[in-house]
Amino acid sequence: MSTILTYHYVGDAPADAGSHKSLFVPKHEFESQLRAIKKMGLETVSPEEFHAGLLAKDLKRKVWLTFDDGRLDNYELAFPLLKEAGLKATFFIIADHSLGCEPGYITVPMMKEMLAAGMSIGSHTLTHPHLARIPAEQLAREVAASKQQLEDALGVAVTSFCYPYGNFNAAVQEEVRAAGYLLATATIRDNRNCDADRWQLRRAMVTPGKSRSRFRYMFSSLYHWLHEWKNRKRWKPREEA
Ligand SMILES: [Zn+2]
């Protein structure tokens, strides 16, 4: 397997979370998932390590933990638990929100602290638009300026990109490649990736209420086969659209 896990929020969903409820993984569940990762003998990797593993076809005992949107709970709840467990993760930041110090989002000093502790920062655009639906100049800005601004603010290379809403097409992928990223993650569900998937890496999304066996299933061949079958219908027409 070459599993990439997707998280959004860690913590309890607020009463008004509505359809976003499935994006909140309670703290105790996240803690037990980190324990399970260690028990399974898996090593968490950075984007660069995942990329090297893709090229070398050696991601067997590796897992890439990713967090979308860069909300404050990622810093307040997930980060201390990751640090304590000695595991690493990548946080996909919406640059305008975080660099603009918008309440509820991870700030630059927080990101610096996370980087110093072995975490990675990726770009999730400037404003979180549907990239396949915006004009070319705006697309270029969302992809390239977010990378540049995060790199200027943090003093590190930002090598990974995440498509908001999993929305992309060939032109968007080309823009991401041309901007100098190494990898891009999508919302296509699967736990297997190869080098050909570099600009549309498949991920397994962690939703709340997962039992231990359900969590382990996300690393199994069965998960792969089932989602490969489902994706045949789900993704082919959309990518062409
Ligand atoms: Zn997002």
PDB file of C-alpha atoms and ligand atoms in Angstrom:
ATOM      1  CA  MET A   1       0.000   0.000   0.000  1.00  0.00           C
ATOM      2  CA  SER A   2       0.986   3.643  -0.293  1.00  0.00           C
ATOM      3  CA  THR A   3      -1.680   5.101   1.924  1.00  0.00           C
ATOM      4  CA  ILE A   4      -2.318   8.805   2.322  1.00  0.00           C
ATOM      5  CA  LEU A   5      -4.834   9.659   5.018  1.00  0.00           C
ATOM      6  CA  THR A   6      -7.011  12.777   4.820  1.00  0.00           C
ATOM      7  CA  TYR A   7      -8.097  14.641   7.917  1.00  0.00           C
ATOM      8  CA  HIS A   8      -9.801  18.016   8.197  1.00  0.00           C
ATOM      9  CA  TYR A   9     -10.645  18.817  11.822  1.00  0.00           C
ATOM     10  CA  VAL A  10      -9.694  17.066  15.044  1.00  0.00           C
ATOM     11  CA  GLY A  11     -12.194  17.599  17.840  1.00  0.00           C
ATOM     12  CA  ASP A  12     -15.928  17.469  18.430  1.00  0.00           C
ATOM     13  CA  ALA A  13     -18.181  18.886  15.735  1.00  0.00           C
ATOM     14  CA  PRO A  14     -20.027  22.041  16.805  1.00  0.00           C
ATOM     15  CA  ALA A  15     -23.832  21.834  16.864  1.00  0.00           C
ATOM     16  CA  ASP A  16     -24.080  23.884  13.661  1.00  0.00           C
ATOM     17  CA  ALA A  17     -21.551  21.777  11.711  1.00  0.00           C
ATOM     18  CA  GLY A  18     -24.313  20.420   9.451  1.00  0.00           C
ATOM     19  CA  SER A  19     -22.935  18.448   6.522  1.00  0.00           C
ATOM     20  CA  HIS A  20     -19.388  19.215   7.737  1.00  0.00           C
ATOM     21  CA  LYS A  21     -19.964  16.941  10.729  1.00  0.00           C
ATOM     22  CA  SER A  22     -18.240  14.059   8.954  1.00  0.00           C
ATOM     23  CA  LEU A  23     -15.035  16.134   8.795  1.00  0.00           C
ATOM     24  CA  PHE A  24     -14.562  16.231  12.596  1.00  0.00           C
ATOM     25  CA  VAL A  25     -12.586  13.321  14.059  1.00  0.00           C
ATOM     26  CA  PRO A  26     -12.891  13.345  17.884  1.00  0.00           C
ATOM     27  CA  LYS A  27      -9.639  13.755  19.781  1.00  0.00           C
ATOM     28  CA  HIS A  28      -9.772  10.317  21.439  1.00  0.00           C
ATOM     29  CA  GLU A  29     -10.318   8.652  18.055  1.00  0.00           C
ATOM     30  CA  PHE A  30      -7.365  10.507  16.556  1.00  0.00           C
ATOM     31  CA  GLU A  31      -5.213   9.467  19.504  1.00  0.00           C
ATOM     32  CA  SER A  32      -6.142   5.832  19.076  1.00  0.00           C
ATOM     33  CA  GLN A  33      -5.462   6.063  15.306  1.00  0.00           C
ATOM     34  CA  LEU A  34      -1.960   7.333  16.017  1.00  0.00           C
ATOM     35  CA  ARG A  35      -1.460   4.408  18.390  1.00  0.00           C
ATOM     36  CA  ALA A  36      -2.718   2.011  15.696  1.00  0.00           C
ATOM     37  CA  ILE A  37      -0.277   3.473  13.144  1.00  0.00           C
ATOM     38  CA  LYS A  38       2.589   2.820  15.534  1.00  0.00           C
ATOM     39  CA  LYS A  39       1.312  -0.650  16.360  1.00  0.00           C
ATOM     40  CA  MET A  40       1.117  -1.516  12.666  1.00  0.00           C
ATOM     41  CA  GLY A  41       4.786  -0.529  12.427  1.00  0.00           C
ATOM     42  CA  LEU A  42       4.089   2.216   9.880  1.00  0.00           C
ATOM     43  CA  GLU A  43       6.384   5.152   9.359  1.00  0.00           C
ATOM     44  CA  THR A  44       4.860   8.589   8.710  1.00  0.00           C
ATOM     45  CA  VAL A  45       6.519  10.491   5.865  1.00  0.00           C
ATOM     46  CA  SER A  46       6.990  14.036   4.572  1.00  0.00           C
ATOM     47  CA  PRO A  47       5.905  15.008   1.025  1.00  0.00           C
ATOM     48  CA  GLU A  48       9.527  14.676  -0.121  1.00  0.00           C
ATOM     49  CA  GLU A  49       9.812  11.206   1.414  1.00  0.00           C
ATOM     50  CA  PHE A  50       6.507  10.163  -0.157  1.00  0.00           C
ATOM     51  CA  HIS A  51       7.740  11.415  -3.522  1.00  0.00           C
ATOM     52  CA  ALA A  52      11.035   9.534  -3.164  1.00  0.00           C
ATOM     53  CA  GLY A  53       9.059   6.425  -2.213  1.00  0.00           C
ATOM     54  CA  LEU A  54       6.860   6.794  -5.293  1.00  0.00           C
ATOM     55  CA  LEU A  55       9.891   6.980  -7.559  1.00  0.00           C
ATOM     56  CA  ALA A  56      11.596   4.043  -5.834  1.00  0.00           C
ATOM     57  CA  LYS A  57       8.297   2.102  -5.621  1.00  0.00           C
ATOM     58  CA  ASP A  58       9.000   1.694  -1.930  1.00  0.00           C
ATOM     59  CA  LEU A  59       6.110   2.915   0.195  1.00  0.00           C
ATOM     60  CA  LYS A  60       5.184  -0.392   1.754  1.00  0.00           C
ATOM     61  CA  ARG A  61       5.397   0.464   5.438  1.00  0.00           C
ATOM     62  CA  LYS A  62       4.811   4.185   4.983  1.00  0.00           C
ATOM     63  CA  VAL A  63       1.837   6.434   5.538  1.00  0.00           C
ATOM     64  CA  TRP A  64       1.432  10.116   4.682  1.00  0.00           C
ATOM     65  CA  LEU A  65      -0.880  11.951   7.071  1.00  0.00           C
ATOM     66  CA  THR A  66      -2.501  15.043   5.525  1.00  0.00           C
ATOM     67  CA  PHE A  67      -4.738  17.754   6.979  1.00  0.00           C
ATOM     68  CA  ASP A  68      -6.785  20.002   4.680  1.00  0.00           C
ATOM     69  CA  ASP A  69      -7.625  23.683   5.295  1.00  0.00           C
ATOM     70  CA  GLY A  70      -5.227  24.584   8.142  1.00  0.00           C
ATOM     71  CA  ARG A  71      -7.809  25.210  10.841  1.00  0.00           C
ATOM     72  CA  LEU A  72      -6.706  26.128  14.341  1.00  0.00           C
ATOM     73  CA  ASP A  73      -7.663  22.760  15.860  1.00  0.00           C
ATOM     74  CA  ASN A  74      -4.913  21.208  13.717  1.00  0.00           C
ATOM     75  CA  TYR A  75      -2.393  23.191  15.747  1.00  0.00           C
ATOM     76  CA  GLU A  76      -4.158  23.046  19.090  1.00  0.00           C
ATOM     77  CA  LEU A  77      -5.240  19.397  19.136  1.00  0.00           C
ATOM     78  CA  ALA A  78      -3.608  17.349  16.372  1.00  0.00           C
ATOM     79  CA  PHE A  79      -0.101  18.812  16.481  1.00  0.00           C
ATOM     80  CA  PRO A  80       0.623  18.119  20.208  1.00  0.00           C
ATOM     81  CA  LEU A  81      -0.600  14.526  19.809  1.00  0.00           C
ATOM     82  CA  LEU A  82       1.519  13.965  16.710  1.00  0.00           C
ATOM     83  CA  LYS A  83       4.556  15.433  18.440  1.00  0.00           C
ATOM     84  CA  GLU A  84       4.018  13.295  21.517  1.00  0.00           C
ATOM     85  CA  ALA A  85       3.681  10.172  19.361  1.00  0.00           C
ATOM     86  CA  GLY A  86       6.809  11.046  17.377  1.00  0.00           C
ATOM     87  CA  LEU A  87       4.831  11.085  14.113  1.00  0.00           C
ATOM     88  CA  LYS A  88       4.695  13.659  11.344  1.00  0.00           C
ATOM     89  CA  ALA A  89       2.007  15.112   9.100  1.00  0.00           C
ATOM     90  CA  THR A  90       1.501  17.671   6.352  1.00  0.00           C
ATOM     91  CA  PHE A  91      -0.885  20.605   6.741  1.00  0.00           C
ATOM     92  CA  PHE A  92      -2.415  22.076   3.577  1.00  0.00           C
ATOM     93  CA  ILE A  93      -2.797  25.797   4.191  1.00  0.00           C
ATOM     94  CA  ILE A  94      -5.180  28.275   2.534  1.00  0.00           C
ATOM     95  CA  ALA A  95      -2.612  31.064   2.171  1.00  0.00           C
ATOM     96  CA  ASP A  96      -4.932  34.105   2.247  1.00  0.00           C
ATOM     97  CA  HIS A  97      -6.623  32.861   5.427  1.00  0.00           C
ATOM     98  CA  SER A  98      -3.465  31.911   7.323  1.00  0.00           C
ATOM     99  CA  LEU A  99      -1.141  34.669   6.096  1.00  0.00           C
ATOM    100  CA  GLY A 100      -3.994  37.180   6.478  1.00  0.00           C
ATOM    101  CA  CYS A 101      -4.321  36.149  10.151  1.00  0.00           C
ATOM    102  CA  GLU A 102      -7.975  35.259   9.743  1.00  0.00           C
ATOM    103  CA  PRO A 103      -9.418  33.960  13.039  1.00  0.00           C
ATOM    104  CA  GLY A 104      -9.756  30.189  13.185  1.00  0.00           C
ATOM    105  CA  TYR A 105      -6.722  29.461  11.005  1.00  0.00           C
ATOM    106  CA  ILE A 106      -3.144  28.416  11.779  1.00  0.00           C
ATOM    107  CA  THR A 107      -0.816  31.450  11.867  1.00  0.00           C
ATOM    108  CA  VAL A 108       2.753  31.870  10.599  1.00  0.00           C
ATOM    109  CA  PRO A 109       4.385  31.525  14.077  1.00  0.00           C
ATOM    110  CA  MET A 110       2.345  28.341  14.610  1.00  0.00           C
ATOM    111  CA  MET A 111       3.462  26.959  11.240  1.00  0.00           C
ATOM    112  CA  LYS A 112       7.084  27.740  12.119  1.00  0.00           C
ATOM    113  CA  GLU A 113       6.721  25.850  15.388  1.00  0.00           C
ATOM    114  CA  MET A 114       5.163  22.907  13.543  1.00  0.00           C
ATOM    115  CA  LEU A 115       7.941  22.890  10.936  1.00  0.00           C
ATOM    116  CA  ALA A 116      10.580  22.918  13.679  1.00  0.00           C
ATOM    117  CA  ALA A 117       8.924  19.816  15.139  1.00  0.00           C
ATOM    118  CA  GLY A 118       9.136  17.900  11.840  1.00  0.00           C
ATOM    119  CA  MET A 119       5.734  18.713  10.337  1.00  0.00           C
ATOM    120  CA  SER A 120       5.356  19.931   6.731  1.00  0.00           C
ATOM    121  CA  ILE A 121       3.334  22.704   5.161  1.00  0.00           C
ATOM    122  CA  GLY A 122       1.666  22.342   1.762  1.00  0.00           C
ATOM    123  CA  SER A 123      -0.414  24.746  -0.316  1.00  0.00           C
ATOM    124  CA  HIS A 124      -4.186  24.569  -0.516  1.00  0.00           C
ATOM    125  CA  THR A 125      -4.331  27.676  -2.790  1.00  0.00           C
ATOM    126  CA  LEU A 126      -4.886  31.315  -1.815  1.00  0.00           C
ATOM    127  CA  THR A 127      -8.670  31.343  -1.431  1.00  0.00           C
ATOM    128  CA  HIS A 128      -9.907  27.724  -1.774  1.00  0.00           C
ATOM    129  CA  PRO A 129     -11.738  28.018  -5.116  1.00  0.00           C
ATOM    130  CA  HIS A 130     -12.870  25.293  -7.525  1.00  0.00           C
ATOM    131  CA  LEU A 131      -9.710  25.461  -9.643  1.00  0.00           C
ATOM    132  CA  ALA A 132     -11.225  23.911 -12.761  1.00  0.00           C
ATOM    133  CA  ARG A 133     -13.883  26.624 -12.853  1.00  0.00           C
ATOM    134  CA  ILE A 134     -11.825  29.839 -12.678  1.00  0.00           C
ATOM    135  CA  PRO A 135     -10.069  31.928 -15.399  1.00  0.00           C
ATOM    136  CA  ALA A 136      -6.503  30.998 -16.350  1.00  0.00           C
ATOM    137  CA  GLU A 137      -4.849  34.047 -14.736  1.00  0.00           C
ATOM    138  CA  GLN A 138      -6.616  33.404 -11.451  1.00  0.00           C
ATOM    139  CA  LEU A 139      -5.699  29.722 -11.599  1.00  0.00           C
ATOM    140  CA  ALA A 140      -2.029  30.616 -12.068  1.00  0.00           C
ATOM    141  CA  ARG A 141      -2.156  32.953  -9.064  1.00  0.00           C
ATOM    142  CA  GLU A 142      -3.945  30.486  -6.796  1.00  0.00           C
ATOM    143  CA  VAL A 143      -1.372  27.807  -7.574  1.00  0.00           C
ATOM    144  CA  ALA A 144       1.921  29.715  -7.879  1.00  0.00           C
ATOM    145  CA  ALA A 145       1.424  32.737  -5.597  1.00  0.00           C
ATOM    146  CA  SER A 146       0.237  30.543  -2.714  1.00  0.00           C
ATOM    147  CA  LYS A 147       3.478  28.545  -2.969  1.00  0.00           C
ATOM    148  CA  GLN A 148       5.596  31.691  -3.190  1.00  0.00           C
ATOM    149  CA  GLN A 149       3.872  33.497  -0.333  1.00  0.00           C
ATOM    150  CA  LEU A 150       4.069  30.496   2.002  1.00  0.00           C
ATOM    151  CA  GLU A 151       7.733  29.979   1.134  1.00  0.00           C
ATOM    152  CA  ASP A 152       8.500  33.675   1.753  1.00  0.00           C
ATOM    153  CA  ALA A 153       6.693  33.619   5.097  1.00  0.00           C
ATOM    154  CA  LEU A 154       8.158  30.330   6.300  1.00  0.00           C
ATOM    155  CA  GLY A 155      11.590  30.170   4.701  1.00  0.00           C
ATOM    156  CA  VAL A 156      11.127  26.568   3.514  1.00  0.00           C
ATOM    157  CA  ALA A 157      10.254  24.957   0.189  1.00  0.00           C
ATOM    158  CA  VAL A 158       6.546  24.171  -0.232  1.00  0.00           C
ATOM    159  CA  THR A 159       6.542  21.031  -2.355  1.00  0.00           C
ATOM    160  CA  SER A 160       3.020  19.649  -2.036  1.00  0.00           C
ATOM    161  CA  PHE A 161      -0.342  20.922  -3.249  1.00  0.00           C
ATOM    162  CA  CYS A 162      -3.904  19.933  -2.462  1.00  0.00           C
ATOM    163  CA  TYR A 163      -6.875  20.637  -4.804  1.00  0.00           C
ATOM    164  CA  PRO A 164      -9.769  22.320  -2.947  1.00  0.00           C
ATOM    165  CA  TYR A 165     -12.904  20.159  -3.196  1.00  0.00           C
ATOM    166  CA  GLY A 166     -10.763  17.679  -5.132  1.00  0.00           C
ATOM    167  CA  ASN A 167     -11.622  19.827  -8.172  1.00  0.00           C
ATOM    168  CA  PHE A 168      -9.086  19.665 -11.017  1.00  0.00           C
ATOM    169  CA  ASN A 169      -8.662  18.967 -14.716  1.00  0.00           C
ATOM    170  CA  ALA A 170      -5.686  18.564 -17.040  1.00  0.00           C
ATOM    171  CA  ALA A 171      -5.040  22.344 -17.198  1.00  0.00           C
ATOM    172  CA  VAL A 172      -5.038  22.614 -13.392  1.00  0.00           C
ATOM    173  CA  GLN A 173      -2.640  19.671 -13.091  1.00  0.00           C
ATOM    174  CA  GLU A 174      -0.325  21.271 -15.640  1.00  0.00           C
ATOM    175  CA  GLU A 175      -0.350  24.547 -13.704  1.00  0.00           C
ATOM    176  CA  VAL A 176       0.611  22.717 -10.501  1.00  0.00           C
ATOM    177  CA  ARG A 177       3.395  20.843 -12.242  1.00  0.00           C
ATOM    178  CA  ALA A 178       4.724  24.033 -13.874  1.00  0.00           C
ATOM    179  CA  ALA A 179       4.697  25.908 -10.543  1.00  0.00           C
ATOM    180  CA  GLY A 180       7.340  23.496  -9.272  1.00  0.00           C
ATOM    181  CA  TYR A 181       5.444  21.306  -6.836  1.00  0.00           C
ATOM    182  CA  LEU A 182       6.505  17.685  -6.452  1.00  0.00           C
ATOM    183  CA  LEU A 183       3.068  16.256  -5.726  1.00  0.00           C
ATOM    184  CA  ALA A 184      -0.633  17.043  -5.611  1.00  0.00           C
ATOM    185  CA  THR A 185      -3.318  15.305  -3.598  1.00  0.00           C
ATOM    186  CA  ALA A 186      -6.899  14.776  -4.736  1.00  0.00           C
ATOM    187  CA  THR A 187     -10.031  13.457  -3.046  1.00  0.00           C
ATOM    188  CA  ILE A 188     -10.128  10.287  -5.139  1.00  0.00           C
ATOM    189  CA  ARG A 189     -10.380   7.506  -2.584  1.00  0.00           C
ATOM    190  CA  ASP A 190      -7.860   4.713  -2.699  1.00  0.00           C
ATOM    191  CA  ASN A 191      -4.862   3.592  -0.675  1.00  0.00           C
ATOM    192  CA  ARG A 192      -2.604   2.769  -3.582  1.00  0.00           C
ATOM    193  CA  ASN A 193      -0.565   5.265  -5.631  1.00  0.00           C
ATOM    194  CA  CYS A 194       2.127   5.033  -8.259  1.00  0.00           C
ATOM    195  CA  ASP A 195       4.305   7.644  -9.943  1.00  0.00           C
ATOM    196  CA  ALA A 196       1.662   8.185 -12.654  1.00  0.00           C
ATOM    197  CA  ASP A 197      -0.666   9.474  -9.910  1.00  0.00           C
ATOM    198  CA  ARG A 198       1.709  12.246  -8.841  1.00  0.00           C
ATOM    199  CA  TRP A 199      -0.716  15.041  -9.787  1.00  0.00           C
ATOM    200  CA  GLN A 200      -3.828  13.297  -8.502  1.00  0.00           C
ATOM    201  CA  LEU A 201      -2.747  11.290  -5.500  1.00  0.00           C
ATOM    202  CA  ARG A 202      -5.494   9.155  -4.070  1.00  0.00           C
ATOM    203  CA  ARG A 203      -6.237   9.360  -0.378  1.00  0.00           C
ATOM    204  CA  ALA A 204      -8.282   7.551   2.237  1.00  0.00           C
ATOM    205  CA  MET A 205     -10.478   9.940   4.198  1.00  0.00           C
ATOM    206  CA  VAL A 206     -10.811   9.465   7.940  1.00  0.00           C
ATOM    207  CA  THR A 207     -14.356  10.141   9.101  1.00  0.00           C
ATOM    208  CA  PRO A 208     -15.611  10.100  12.721  1.00  0.00           C
ATOM    209  CA  GLY A 209     -16.794   6.947  14.462  1.00  0.00           C
ATOM    210  CA  LYS A 210     -14.287   4.568  12.877  1.00  0.00           C
ATOM    211  CA  SER A 211     -13.690   1.426  14.917  1.00  0.00           C
ATOM    212  CA  ARG A 212     -10.167   0.083  15.197  1.00  0.00           C
ATOM    213  CA  SER A 213     -10.858  -2.587  12.579  1.00  0.00           C
ATOM    214  CA  ARG A 214     -12.479  -0.044  10.259  1.00  0.00           C
ATOM    215  CA  PHE A 215      -9.365   2.116  10.559  1.00  0.00           C
ATOM    216  CA  ARG A 216      -7.062  -0.814   9.817  1.00  0.00           C
ATOM    217  CA  TYR A 217      -9.237  -1.695   6.809  1.00  0.00           C
ATOM    218  CA  MET A 218      -8.127   1.613   5.246  1.00  0.00           C
ATOM    219  CA  PHE A 219      -4.658   0.066   4.852  1.00  0.00           C
ATOM    220  CA  SER A 220      -5.855  -3.212   3.330  1.00  0.00           C
ATOM    221  CA  SER A 221      -5.931  -4.600  -0.208  1.00  0.00           C
ATOM    222  CA  LEU A 222      -9.686  -4.974   0.121  1.00  0.00           C
ATOM    223  CA  TYR A 223     -10.010  -1.184   0.524  1.00  0.00           C
ATOM    224  CA  HIS A 224      -7.958  -0.741  -2.634  1.00  0.00           C
ATOM    225  CA  TRP A 225      -9.922  -3.207  -4.736  1.00  0.00           C
ATOM    226  CA  LEU A 226     -13.273  -1.895  -3.600  1.00  0.00           C
ATOM    227  CA  HIS A 227     -12.399   1.726  -4.308  1.00  0.00           C
ATOM    228  CA  GLU A 228     -10.715   0.967  -7.595  1.00  0.00           C
ATOM    229  CA  TRP A 229     -13.965  -0.599  -8.687  1.00  0.00           C
ATOM    230  CA  LYS A 230     -16.023   2.351  -7.393  1.00  0.00           C
ATOM    231  CA  ASN A 231     -13.653   4.934  -8.915  1.00  0.00           C
ATOM    232  CA  ARG A 232     -14.106   3.494 -12.367  1.00  0.00           C
ATOM    233  CA  LYS A 233     -17.592   4.952 -12.374  1.00  0.00           C
ATOM    234  CA  ARG A 234     -16.999   7.944 -10.151  1.00  0.00           C
ATOM    235  CA  TRP A 235     -13.860   9.591 -11.495  1.00  0.00           C
ATOM    236  CA  LYS A 236     -13.357   8.905 -15.180  1.00  0.00           C
ATOM    237  CA  PRO A 237     -16.220  11.117 -16.408  1.00  0.00           C
ATOM    238  CA  ARG A 238     -15.394  13.897 -13.944  1.00  0.00           C
ATOM    239  CA  GLU A 239     -11.752  14.216 -14.928  1.00  0.00           C
ATOM    240  CA  GLU A 240     -12.776  14.713 -18.522  1.00  0.00           C
ATOM    241  CA  ALA A 241     -15.455  17.241 -17.634  1.00  0.00           C
TER     242      ALA A 241
HETATM  243 ZN    ZN B   1     -10.140  22.247   1.560  1.00  0.00          ZN
END
